[in-house]
PDB file of C-alpha atoms in Angstrom:
ATOM      1  CA  LEU S   4     -10.849   8.761 -13.349  1.00 72.00           C
ATOM      2  CA  LYS S   5     -14.520   8.303 -12.658  1.00 79.00           C
ATOM      3  CA  ASP S   6     -15.609   9.962  -9.385  1.00 83.00           C
ATOM      4  CA  GLN S   7     -12.367  11.990  -9.233  1.00 86.00           C
ATOM      5  CA  PRO S   8     -12.338  15.772  -9.830  1.00 91.00           C
ATOM      6  CA  VAL S   9     -11.010  17.054 -13.156  1.00 91.00           C
ATOM      7  CA  HIS S  10      -9.705  20.650 -13.313  1.00 93.00           C
ATOM      8  CA  TRP S  11      -9.458  22.809 -16.442  1.00 92.00           C
ATOM      9  CA  THR S  12      -7.670  26.168 -16.158  1.00 92.00           C
ATOM     10  CA  VAL S  13      -7.898  29.014 -18.650  1.00 90.00           C
ATOM     11  CA  ALA S  14      -4.917  31.306 -19.220  1.00 84.00           C
ATOM     12  CA  ALA S  15      -5.864  34.935 -19.918  1.00 76.00           C
ATOM     13  CA  ASN S  16      -3.482  37.809 -20.608  1.00 79.00           C
ATOM     14  CA  CYS S  17      -5.540  40.462 -18.879  1.00 82.00           C
ATOM     15  CA  ASP S  18      -7.621  41.110 -15.761  1.00 84.00           C
ATOM     16  CA  HIS S  19     -11.414  41.329 -15.407  1.00 90.00           C
ATOM     17  CA  VAL S  20     -12.154  38.500 -17.873  1.00 93.00           C
ATOM     18  CA  GLN S  21     -15.394  36.587 -17.332  1.00 94.00           C
ATOM     19  CA  TYR S  22     -15.787  32.914 -18.338  1.00 95.00           C
ATOM     20  CA  LEU S  23     -18.729  30.731 -19.270  1.00 95.00           C
ATOM     21  CA  TYR S  24     -18.084  26.969 -19.171  1.00 96.00           C
ATOM     22  CA  LYS S  25     -20.072  24.292 -20.987  1.00 96.00           C
ATOM     23  CA  LEU S  26     -19.010  20.665 -20.451  1.00 95.00           C
ATOM     24  CA  TYR S  27     -19.843  17.933 -22.952  1.00 94.00           C
ATOM     25  CA  CYS S  28     -19.702  14.159 -22.626  1.00 92.00           C
ATOM     26  CA  GLY S  29     -19.737  13.147 -26.257  1.00 91.00           C
ATOM     27  CA  ALA S  30     -22.395  15.407 -27.807  1.00 92.00           C
ATOM     28  CA  THR S  31     -24.404  15.805 -24.576  1.00 94.00           C
ATOM     29  CA  VAL S  32     -24.084  18.890 -22.392  1.00 95.00           C
ATOM     30  CA  VAL S  33     -23.589  17.649 -18.814  1.00 95.00           C
ATOM     31  CA  ASN S  34     -22.828  20.943 -17.036  1.00 95.00           C
ATOM     32  CA  THR S  35     -23.084  24.663 -17.759  1.00 95.00           C
ATOM     33  CA  SER S  36     -21.769  27.418 -15.497  1.00 95.00           C
ATOM     34  CA  SER S  37     -22.870  31.001 -15.083  1.00 95.00           C
ATOM     35  CA  TRP S  38     -20.464  33.759 -16.121  1.00 95.00           C
ATOM     36  CA  THR S  39     -17.652  33.791 -13.579  1.00 95.00           C
ATOM     37  CA  SER S  40     -14.236  35.360 -13.032  1.00 93.00           C
ATOM     38  CA  ASP S  41     -12.864  31.992 -11.886  1.00 93.00           C
ATOM     39  CA  ALA S  42     -10.293  30.791 -14.430  1.00 92.00           C
ATOM     40  CA  THR S  43     -10.570  27.185 -13.204  1.00 94.00           C
ATOM     41  CA  PHE S  44     -13.511  24.898 -13.864  1.00 95.00           C
ATOM     42  CA  THR S  45     -13.780  21.709 -11.769  1.00 95.00           C
ATOM     43  CA  TYR S  46     -16.091  18.792 -12.445  1.00 95.00           C
ATOM     44  CA  THR S  47     -16.322  15.329 -10.908  1.00 94.00           C
ATOM     45  CA  PRO S  48     -17.528  12.924 -13.614  1.00 92.00           C
ATOM     46  CA  ASP S  49     -19.918  10.240 -12.422  1.00 88.00           C
ATOM     47  CA  ALA S  50     -19.814   8.397 -15.752  1.00 87.00           C
ATOM     48  CA  VAL S  51     -17.069   7.159 -18.054  1.00 85.00           C
ATOM     49  CA  GLY S  52     -16.753   8.839 -21.442  1.00 88.00           C
ATOM     50  CA  SER S  53     -14.957  11.454 -23.492  1.00 90.00           C
ATOM     51  CA  TYR S  54     -15.374  14.964 -22.078  1.00 93.00           C
ATOM     52  CA  ALA S  55     -14.686  18.316 -23.752  1.00 93.00           C
ATOM     53  CA  LEU S  56     -15.024  21.753 -22.188  1.00 94.00           C
ATOM     54  CA  SER S  57     -16.216  24.735 -24.204  1.00 95.00           C
ATOM     55  CA  VAL S  58     -15.027  28.022 -22.715  1.00 95.00           C
ATOM     56  CA  SER S  59     -16.380  31.427 -23.667  1.00 94.00           C
ATOM     57  CA  ALA S  60     -14.456  34.452 -22.416  1.00 93.00           C
ATOM     58  CA  ARG S  61     -15.634  38.042 -22.393  1.00 93.00           C
ATOM     59  CA  LEU S  62     -14.020  41.305 -21.615  1.00 91.00           C
ATOM     60  CA  GLY S  63     -16.490  44.138 -21.928  1.00 88.00           C
ATOM     61  CA  SER S  64     -18.216  43.676 -25.291  1.00 89.00           C
ATOM     62  CA  LEU S  65     -15.541  41.290 -26.686  1.00 89.00           C
ATOM     63  CA  THR S  66     -16.273  37.546 -26.589  1.00 88.00           C
ATOM     64  CA  ALA S  67     -14.212  34.546 -27.717  1.00 88.00           C
ATOM     65  CA  SER S  68     -14.782  30.790 -27.441  1.00 89.00           C
ATOM     66  CA  LYS S  69     -12.515  27.758 -27.431  1.00 88.00           C
ATOM     67  CA  VAL S  70     -13.070  24.001 -26.948  1.00 89.00           C
ATOM     68  CA  SER S  71     -10.568  22.015 -24.906  1.00 87.00           C
ATOM     69  CA  PRO S  72      -8.979  18.789 -26.105  1.00 85.00           C
ATOM     70  CA  VAL S  73     -10.977  15.694 -25.159  1.00 85.00           C
ATOM     71  CA  THR S  74     -10.418  14.320 -21.662  1.00 84.00           C
ATOM     72  CA  LYS S  75     -11.140  10.606 -21.312  1.00 82.00           C
ATOM     73  CA  VAL S  76     -12.724   9.498 -18.047  1.00 83.00           C
ATOM     74  CA  TYR S  77     -12.570   5.854 -17.046  1.00 81.00           C
ATOM     75  CA  VAL S  78     -13.071   3.616 -14.031  1.00 85.00           C
ATOM     76  CA  PRO S  79      -9.864   3.197 -11.973  1.00 87.00           C
ATOM     77  CA  LEU S  80      -7.936  -0.037 -12.458  1.00 91.00           C
ATOM     78  CA  THR S  81      -8.430  -2.387  -9.523  1.00 92.00           C
ATOM     79  CA  LEU S  82      -7.004  -5.791  -8.792  1.00 94.00           C
ATOM     80  CA  ASP S  83      -9.992  -7.516  -7.226  1.00 94.00           C
ATOM     81  CA  THR S  84      -8.653 -11.020  -6.599  1.00 95.00           C
ATOM     82  CA  PHE S  85      -5.503 -13.078  -7.026  1.00 95.00           C
ATOM     83  CA  THR S  86      -5.860 -16.725  -6.035  1.00 94.00           C
ATOM     84  CA  ALA S  87      -4.075 -20.047  -6.432  1.00 94.00           C
ATOM     85  CA  ASP S  88      -6.001 -23.253  -7.009  1.00 94.00           C
ATOM     86  CA  LYS S  89      -3.686 -24.882  -4.428  1.00 92.00           C
ATOM     87  CA  GLU S  90      -2.309 -23.328  -1.231  1.00 88.00           C
ATOM     88  CA  ASN S  91      -0.233 -26.477  -0.736  1.00 91.00           C
ATOM     89  CA  ALA S  92       0.925 -28.702  -3.592  1.00 93.00           C
ATOM     90  CA  ALA S  93       3.162 -31.693  -4.200  1.00 93.00           C
ATOM     91  CA  THR S  94       6.115 -31.551  -6.572  1.00 94.00           C
ATOM     92  CA  GLY S  95       4.906 -32.182 -10.106  1.00 94.00           C
ATOM     93  CA  ASP S  96       1.415 -30.767  -9.432  1.00 94.00           C
ATOM     94  CA  LYS S  97       0.213 -28.058 -11.772  1.00 95.00           C
ATOM     95  CA  ILE S  98      -0.596 -24.879  -9.843  1.00 95.00           C
ATOM     96  CA  THR S  99      -2.801 -22.243 -11.483  1.00 96.00           C
ATOM     97  CA  TRP S 100      -2.926 -18.668 -10.249  1.00 95.00           C
ATOM     98  CA  THR S 101      -5.887 -16.545 -11.417  1.00 96.00           C
ATOM     99  CA  ALA S 102      -6.282 -12.773 -11.236  1.00 96.00           C
ATOM    100  CA  THR S 103      -9.405 -10.677 -11.589  1.00 95.00           C
ATOM    101  CA  ALA S 104      -8.808  -7.055 -12.538  1.00 95.00           C
ATOM    102  CA  THR S 105     -11.552  -4.571 -13.391  1.00 93.00           C
ATOM    103  CA  GLY S 106     -11.804  -0.995 -14.540  1.00 90.00           C
ATOM    104  CA  GLY S 107      -8.948   0.803 -16.185  1.00 88.00           C
ATOM    105  CA  GLU S 108      -8.786   1.798 -19.827  1.00 86.00           C
ATOM    106  CA  GLY S 109      -8.620  -0.743 -22.620  1.00 89.00           C
ATOM    107  CA  THR S 110      -6.826  -4.062 -22.449  1.00 94.00           C
ATOM    108  CA  LYS S 111      -5.369  -5.313 -19.187  1.00 96.00           C
ATOM    109  CA  TYR S 112      -1.842  -6.755 -19.292  1.00 97.00           C
ATOM    110  CA  TYR S 113      -0.498  -9.191 -16.697  1.00 97.00           C
ATOM    111  CA  GLN S 114       3.097  -9.978 -15.802  1.00 97.00           C
ATOM    112  CA  TYR S 115       3.919 -12.848 -13.459  1.00 97.00           C
ATOM    113  CA  LYS S 116       7.207 -13.291 -11.594  1.00 97.00           C
ATOM    114  CA  LEU S 117       7.702 -16.647  -9.869  1.00 95.00           C
ATOM    115  CA  TYR S 118      10.071 -16.956  -6.890  1.00 95.00           C
ATOM    116  CA  ARG S 119      11.292 -20.020  -4.981  1.00 93.00           C
ATOM    117  CA  GLY S 120      12.425 -18.463  -1.756  1.00 91.00           C
ATOM    118  CA  ALA S 121      14.277 -15.295  -2.821  1.00 92.00           C
ATOM    119  CA  THR S 122      15.332 -16.701  -6.210  1.00 94.00           C
ATOM    120  CA  VAL S 123      13.483 -15.655  -9.351  1.00 96.00           C
ATOM    121  CA  VAL S 124      12.519 -18.818 -11.219  1.00 95.00           C
ATOM    122  CA  GLU S 125      10.610 -17.271 -14.101  1.00 96.00           C
ATOM    123  CA  THR S 126       9.325 -13.902 -15.336  1.00 97.00           C
ATOM    124  CA  THR S 127       6.703 -13.765 -18.062  1.00 97.00           C
ATOM    125  CA  ALA S 128       6.376 -11.185 -20.790  1.00 97.00           C
ATOM    126  CA  TRP S 129       3.333  -8.891 -20.547  1.00 97.00           C
ATOM    127  CA  LEU S 130       0.346 -11.158 -21.271  1.00 96.00           C
ATOM    128  CA  THR S 131      -3.369 -10.624 -21.741  1.00 96.00           C
ATOM    129  CA  ALA S 132      -4.062 -13.929 -19.940  1.00 96.00           C
ATOM    130  CA  ASN S 133      -5.254 -13.530 -16.374  1.00 97.00           C
ATOM    131  CA  THR S 134      -3.980 -16.999 -15.419  1.00 97.00           C
ATOM    132  CA  TYR S 135      -0.499 -18.392 -14.868  1.00 97.00           C
ATOM    133  CA  GLU S 136       0.417 -22.067 -14.541  1.00 96.00           C
ATOM    134  CA  TYR S 137       3.534 -23.755 -13.186  1.00 95.00           C
ATOM    135  CA  ARG S 138       4.634 -27.279 -12.233  1.00 94.00           C
ATOM    136  CA  ALA S 139       7.192 -27.193  -9.447  1.00 91.00           C
ATOM    137  CA  ALA S 140       9.843 -29.904  -9.745  1.00 92.00           C
ATOM    138  CA  VAL S 141      11.538 -28.831  -6.504  1.00 92.00           C
ATOM    139  CA  ALA S 142       9.911 -28.496  -3.081  1.00 93.00           C
ATOM    140  CA  GLY S 143       9.894 -25.073  -1.441  1.00 92.00           C
ATOM    141  CA  ASN S 144       7.934 -21.902  -0.783  1.00 92.00           C
ATOM    142  CA  TYR S 145       6.871 -20.356  -4.082  1.00 93.00           C
ATOM    143  CA  ALA S 146       5.545 -16.832  -4.450  1.00 92.00           C
ATOM    144  CA  VAL S 147       4.043 -15.309  -7.556  1.00 95.00           C
ATOM    145  CA  SER S 148       4.278 -11.555  -7.845  1.00 95.00           C
ATOM    146  CA  LEU S 149       1.637 -10.134 -10.171  1.00 96.00           C
ATOM    147  CA  THR S 150       1.679  -6.758 -11.887  1.00 96.00           C
ATOM    148  CA  VAL S 151      -1.383  -5.622 -13.855  1.00 96.00           C
ATOM    149  CA  LYS S 152      -1.438  -2.549 -16.082  1.00 96.00           C
ATOM    150  CA  ASP S 153      -3.903  -0.982 -18.500  1.00 93.00           C
ATOM    151  CA  ASN S 154      -3.481   1.040 -21.713  1.00 89.00           C
ATOM    152  CA  THR S 155      -2.933   4.277 -19.787  1.00 85.00           C
ATOM    153  CA  GLY S 156      -0.133   2.826 -17.669  1.00 86.00           C
ATOM    154  CA  ASN S 157      -2.091   2.487 -14.425  1.00 88.00           C
ATOM    155  CA  VAL S 158      -0.486  -0.315 -12.406  1.00 92.00           C
ATOM    156  CA  ARG S 159      -1.596  -2.582  -9.559  1.00 93.00           C
ATOM    157  CA  LYS S 160       0.588  -5.184  -7.803  1.00 94.00           C
ATOM    158  CA  THR S 161       0.117  -8.092  -5.406  1.00 92.00           C
ATOM    159  CA  SER S 162       1.595 -11.494  -4.598  1.00 90.00           C
ATOM    160  CA  LYS S 163       0.523 -14.957  -3.481  1.00 88.00           C
ATOM    161  CA  VAL S 164       2.493 -17.753  -1.745  1.00 88.00           C
ATOM    162  CA  THR S 165       2.081 -21.496  -2.399  1.00 85.00           C
ATOM    163  CA  ILE S 166       3.977 -24.193  -0.511  1.00 87.00           C
ATOM    164  CA  VAL S 167       5.254 -27.131  -2.579  1.00 87.00           C
ATOM    165  CA  SER S 168       6.373 -30.259  -0.749  1.00 87.00           C
ATOM    166  CA  GLU S 169       7.587 -33.723  -1.713  1.00 82.00           C
ATOM    167  CA  PRO S 170       4.661 -36.127  -2.335  1.00 74.00           C
TER     168      PRO S 170
END
């Protein structure tokens, strides 16, 4: 995640090994260390992108290098808002709930679960639509529970209550 530390650790089979770390974001070098005996390299990315760490190891006059698999850095998934166009509605009125989610990796998927009291009225499949509509035929307290996830499986949840009364 952006602005969160990422740790790479090298496994060596002997003591007294020195390491030189070179971190790339795409083809650009973003950080280079001095030779160190520390087998862990930590970096806090301040930009999204695909990062790879090149590690050179030396023991005396012997040197070897290896590049790590790519680590993707992205902005954390946040659920910024979840609103209903009506806090109070009459039976038969269409109520639209709208979510705003930002960050995360790739497509955002939304799942809505509608309750009347403690009874589940409807559960949607995972949708890419950030809105959900319902017309209540029966008066009562309705709550919509929203779950948002991204391509990496990060999840955020919230809920919103709307009161439906007879006209």
